[in-house]
PDB file of C-alpha atoms and ligand atoms in Angstrom:
ATOM      1  CA  MET A  81       4.476-158.982-258.974  1.00 70.00           C
ATOM      2  CA  GLU A  82       2.514-162.221-258.833  1.00 78.00           C
ATOM      3  CA  ASP A  83       1.481-162.216-255.200  1.00 94.00           C
ATOM      4  CA  CYS A  84       0.838-158.508-254.797  1.00 98.00           C
ATOM      5  CA  ILE A  85      -2.809-157.786-254.032  1.00 98.00           C
ATOM      6  CA  PHE A  86      -2.600-154.224-255.389  1.00 98.00           C
ATOM      7  CA  CYS A  87      -1.011-155.406-258.656  1.00 98.00           C
ATOM      8  CA  LYS A  88      -3.984-157.772-258.906  1.00 98.00           C
ATOM      9  CA  ILE A  89      -6.328-154.810-258.388  1.00 98.00           C
ATOM     10  CA  VAL A  90      -4.446-152.870-261.103  1.00 98.00           C
ATOM     11  CA  ASN A  91      -4.798-155.846-263.459  1.00 97.00           C
ATOM     12  CA  LYS A  92      -8.497-156.231-262.490  1.00 97.00           C
ATOM     13  CA  GLU A  93      -7.843-159.791-261.365  1.00 97.00           C
ATOM     14  CA  ILE A  94      -9.613-158.957-258.116  1.00 96.00           C
ATOM     15  CA  PRO A  95     -12.469-156.478-257.882  1.00 97.00           C
ATOM     16  CA  SER A  96     -12.278-153.069-256.255  1.00 98.00           C
ATOM     17  CA  GLU A  97     -14.319-149.887-256.265  1.00 98.00           C
ATOM     18  CA  ILE A  98     -12.161-147.852-258.631  1.00 98.00           C
ATOM     19  CA  ILE A  99     -12.856-144.130-258.509  1.00 98.00           C
ATOM     20  CA  TYR A 100     -10.047-142.897-260.775  1.00 98.00           C
ATOM     21  CA  GLU A 101      -7.634-144.433-263.227  1.00 98.00           C
ATOM     22  CA  ASP A 102      -5.180-143.227-265.859  1.00 98.00           C
ATOM     23  CA  ASP A 103      -2.188-144.850-267.525  1.00 98.00           C
ATOM     24  CA  LYS A 104       0.014-144.342-264.447  1.00 98.00           C
ATOM     25  CA  VAL A 105      -2.122-144.376-261.308  1.00 98.00           C
ATOM     26  CA  MET A 106      -5.258-145.876-259.826  1.00 98.00           C
ATOM     27  CA  ALA A 107      -7.484-144.813-256.933  1.00 98.00           C
ATOM     28  CA  PHE A 108      -9.949-147.155-255.261  1.00 98.00           C
ATOM     29  CA  LYS A 109     -11.945-147.313-252.042  1.00 98.00           C
ATOM     30  CA  ASP A 110     -10.272-148.954-249.060  1.00 98.00           C
ATOM     31  CA  VAL A 111     -12.038-152.226-248.221  1.00 98.00           C
ATOM     32  CA  ASN A 112     -11.910-151.348-244.505  1.00 98.00           C
ATOM     33  CA  PRO A 113     -12.631-147.611-244.387  1.00 98.00           C
ATOM     34  CA  GLN A 114     -11.419-145.598-241.390  1.00 98.00           C
ATOM     35  CA  SER A 115     -13.393-142.473-242.288  1.00 98.00           C
ATOM     36  CA  PRO A 116     -16.355-141.498-244.495  1.00 98.00           C
ATOM     37  CA  VAL A 117     -13.886-140.973-247.358  1.00 98.00           C
ATOM     38  CA  HIS A 118     -11.045-143.493-247.444  1.00 98.00           C
ATOM     39  CA  VAL A 119      -9.377-143.923-250.808  1.00 98.00           C
ATOM     40  CA  LEU A 120      -6.069-145.562-251.688  1.00 99.00           C
ATOM     41  CA  VAL A 121      -4.034-143.985-254.465  1.00 99.00           C
ATOM     42  CA  ILE A 122      -1.335-146.165-255.989  1.00 98.00           C
ATOM     43  CA  PRO A 123       1.055-146.229-258.924  1.00 98.00           C
ATOM     44  CA  LYS A 124       0.193-148.955-261.437  1.00 98.00           C
ATOM     45  CA  GLU A 125       3.869-149.841-261.424  1.00 98.00           C
ATOM     46  CA  HIS A 126       4.900-152.027-258.485  1.00 98.00           C
ATOM     47  CA  ILE A 127       6.977-149.959-256.070  1.00 98.00           C
ATOM     48  CA  GLU A 128       7.299-151.528-252.629  1.00 98.00           C
ATOM     49  CA  SER A 129       7.437-148.603-250.245  1.00 98.00           C
ATOM     50  CA  SER A 130       8.601-145.041-249.678  1.00 98.00           C
ATOM     51  CA  ASN A 131      12.078-146.504-249.251  1.00 98.00           C
ATOM     52  CA  ASP A 132      12.039-147.079-253.014  1.00 98.00           C
ATOM     53  CA  ILE A 133      11.235-143.503-254.066  1.00 98.00           C
ATOM     54  CA  ASP A 134      14.085-142.082-256.137  1.00 98.00           C
ATOM     55  CA  ASP A 135      14.778-139.651-258.981  1.00 98.00           C
ATOM     56  CA  ASN A 136      13.536-142.209-261.532  1.00 98.00           C
ATOM     57  CA  ASN A 137      10.004-142.382-260.103  1.00 98.00           C
ATOM     58  CA  SER A 138       9.674-139.006-258.370  1.00 98.00           C
ATOM     59  CA  GLN A 139       7.567-137.611-261.227  1.00 98.00           C
ATOM     60  CA  LEU A 140       5.163-140.523-260.798  1.00 98.00           C
ATOM     61  CA  ILE A 141       4.975-139.900-257.056  1.00 98.00           C
ATOM     62  CA  GLY A 142       4.325-136.221-257.781  1.00 98.00           C
ATOM     63  CA  HIS A 143       1.533-137.210-260.164  1.00 98.00           C
ATOM     64  CA  ILE A 144      -0.025-139.235-257.348  1.00 98.00           C
ATOM     65  CA  PHE A 145      -0.139-136.113-255.177  1.00 98.00           C
ATOM     66  CA  VAL A 146      -1.733-134.049-257.950  1.00 98.00           C
ATOM     67  CA  THR A 147      -4.295-136.855-258.343  1.00 98.00           C
ATOM     68  CA  ILE A 148      -4.977-136.836-254.599  1.00 98.00           C
ATOM     69  CA  LYS A 149      -5.596-133.086-254.645  1.00 98.00           C
ATOM     70  CA  GLU A 150      -8.024-133.423-257.557  1.00 98.00           C
ATOM     71  CA  LEU A 151      -9.846-136.351-255.923  1.00 98.00           C
ATOM     72  CA  ALA A 152     -10.173-134.407-252.677  1.00 98.00           C
ATOM     73  CA  LYS A 153     -11.961-131.659-254.610  1.00 98.00           C
ATOM     74  CA  GLU A 154     -14.189-134.121-256.500  1.00 98.00           C
ATOM     75  CA  LEU A 155     -15.076-135.909-253.284  1.00 98.00           C
ATOM     76  CA  GLY A 156     -15.942-132.596-251.602  1.00 98.00           C
ATOM     77  CA  ILE A 157     -13.407-132.782-248.786  1.00 98.00           C
ATOM     78  CA  ASP A 158     -10.971-130.108-249.984  1.00 98.00           C
ATOM     79  CA  GLU A 159     -12.526-127.223-248.029  1.00 98.00           C
ATOM     80  CA  ASP A 160     -12.819-128.981-244.671  1.00 98.00           C
ATOM     81  CA  GLY A 161      -9.464-130.662-245.135  1.00 98.00           C
ATOM     82  CA  TYR A 162      -8.194-134.186-245.229  1.00 98.00           C
ATOM     83  CA  ARG A 163      -5.260-136.382-244.360  1.00 98.00           C
ATOM     84  CA  ILE A 164      -2.781-138.089-246.690  1.00 98.00           C
ATOM     85  CA  VAL A 165      -1.060-141.065-245.058  1.00 98.00           C
ATOM     86  CA  ASN A 166       1.754-143.286-246.201  1.00 98.00           C
ATOM     87  CA  ASN A 167       2.708-146.137-243.887  1.00 98.00           C
ATOM     88  CA  CYS A 168       6.260-147.334-244.543  1.00 98.00           C
ATOM     89  CA  GLY A 169       7.611-150.613-243.246  1.00 98.00           C
ATOM     90  CA  SER A 170       6.878-152.502-240.070  1.00 98.00           C
ATOM     91  CA  PHE A 171       7.061-149.604-237.586  1.00 98.00           C
ATOM     92  CA  GLY A 172       5.087-147.409-239.986  1.00 98.00           C
ATOM     93  CA  GLY A 173       2.269-149.966-240.021  1.00 98.00           C
ATOM     94  CA  GLN A 174       2.554-150.960-243.681  1.00 98.00           C
ATOM     95  CA  THR A 175       0.638-154.155-244.436  1.00 98.00           C
ATOM     96  CA  VAL A 176       0.559-154.110-248.246  1.00 98.00           C
ATOM     97  CA  TYR A 177       3.988-153.779-249.829  1.00 98.00           C
ATOM     98  CA  HIS A 178       2.909-151.916-252.954  1.00 98.00           C
ATOM     99  CA  ILE A 179       3.309-148.222-252.159  1.00 98.00           C
ATOM    100  CA  HIS A 180       0.000-146.489-251.530  1.00 99.00           C
ATOM    101  CA  PHE A 181      -1.252-143.205-250.165  1.00 99.00           C
ATOM    102  CA  HIS A 182      -4.369-143.136-248.022  1.00 98.00           C
ATOM    103  CA  LEU A 183      -6.685-140.201-248.698  1.00 99.00           C
ATOM    104  CA  LEU A 184      -8.829-139.847-245.587  1.00 98.00           C
ATOM    105  CA  GLY A 185     -11.593-137.320-245.078  1.00 98.00           C
ATOM    106  CA  GLY A 186     -15.121-136.585-243.994  1.00 98.00           C
ATOM    107  CA  ARG A 187     -14.311-136.294-240.297  1.00 98.00           C
ATOM    108  CA  LYS A 188     -11.812-134.569-238.024  1.00 98.00           C
ATOM    109  CA  PHE A 189      -8.638-136.489-237.226  1.00 98.00           C
ATOM    110  CA  SER A 190      -6.592-136.370-234.070  1.00 97.00           C
ATOM    111  CA  TRP A 191      -2.857-135.860-233.660  1.00 97.00           C
ATOM    112  CA  PRO A 192      -0.438-137.371-232.734  1.00 96.00           C
ATOM    113  CA  PRO A 193      -1.080-140.758-234.357  1.00 94.00           C
ATOM    114  CA  GLY A 194      -1.145-143.880-232.207  1.00 88.00           C
TER     115      GLY A 194
HETATM  116  P1  LIG B 270      -1.337-150.137-245.025  1.00 53.71           P
HETATM  117  O1  LIG B 270      -1.623-150.673-243.651  1.00 53.71           O
HETATM  118  O2  LIG B 270      -0.378-151.046-245.778  1.00 53.71           O
HETATM  119  O3  LIG B 270      -0.895-148.718-245.045  1.00 53.71           O
HETATM  120  O4  LIG B 270      -2.721-150.120-245.775  1.00 53.71           O
HETATM  121  C1  LIG B 270      -3.245-151.166-246.503  1.00 53.71           C
HETATM  122  C2  LIG B 270      -4.687-150.838-246.745  1.00 53.71           C
HETATM  123  O5  LIG B 270      -5.157-151.651-247.789  1.00 53.71           O
HETATM  124  C3  LIG B 270      -5.582-151.112-245.531  1.00 53.71           C
HETATM  125  O6  LIG B 270      -6.251-149.901-245.167  1.00 53.71           O
HETATM  126  C4  LIG B 270      -6.543-152.181-246.021  1.00 53.71           C
HETATM  127  O7  LIG B 270      -7.851-152.002-245.528  1.00 53.71           O
HETATM  128  C5  LIG B 270      -6.487-152.029-247.524  1.00 53.71           C
HETATM  129  N1  LIG B 270      -6.694-153.260-248.259  1.00 53.71           N
HETATM  130  C6  LIG B 270      -6.084-154.458-248.044  1.00 53.71           C
HETATM  131  N2  LIG B 270      -6.508-155.354-248.935  1.00 53.71           N
HETATM  132  C7  LIG B 270      -7.389-154.718-249.744  1.00 53.71           C
HETATM  133  C8  LIG B 270      -8.179-155.151-250.868  1.00 53.71           C
HETATM  134  O8  LIG B 270      -8.134-156.293-251.304  1.00 53.71           O
HETATM  135  N3  LIG B 270      -8.985-154.224-251.452  1.00 53.71           N
HETATM  136  C9  LIG B 270      -9.051-152.928-250.988  1.00 53.71           C
HETATM  137  N4  LIG B 270      -9.881-152.111-251.626  1.00 53.71           N
HETATM  138  N5  LIG B 270      -8.325-152.504-249.933  1.00 53.71           N
HETATM  139  C10 LIG B 270      -7.511-153.379-249.319  1.00 53.71           C
HETATM  140 ZN1  LIG B 271       2.209-154.580-256.595  1.00 53.71          ZN
END
């Protein structure tokens, strides 16, 4: 995807603070952090949003969640707890249309969301 900023991050065409990478997924620090820990975990493959999750990529999405759990432990937020957020579409507040999961931690979050 030529104009996708996260594909450019995957291809290292634009810099990011990568904290984890394997052949399928990448995790990097959010440029505008909302909490002491704010990491984005994405598939390297371009998938637009949660609307595009299906049986063909569900293993990849599962791998993202295993990665998130491991990162939470490495980043020292597993005991206190953390929040995993996926914003889908306009009402969900999605601004980058390459599916991503926010891993937020290091402070207490409120509920319900705004
Ligand atoms: P969304 O609103 O789509 O769920 O989240 C997009 C997130 O991507 C935002 O939290 C925003 O700060 C982050 N973001 C947007 N552009 C960049 C970028 O170029 N680099 C990094 N590291 N994060 C970005
Ligand atoms: Zn993309």
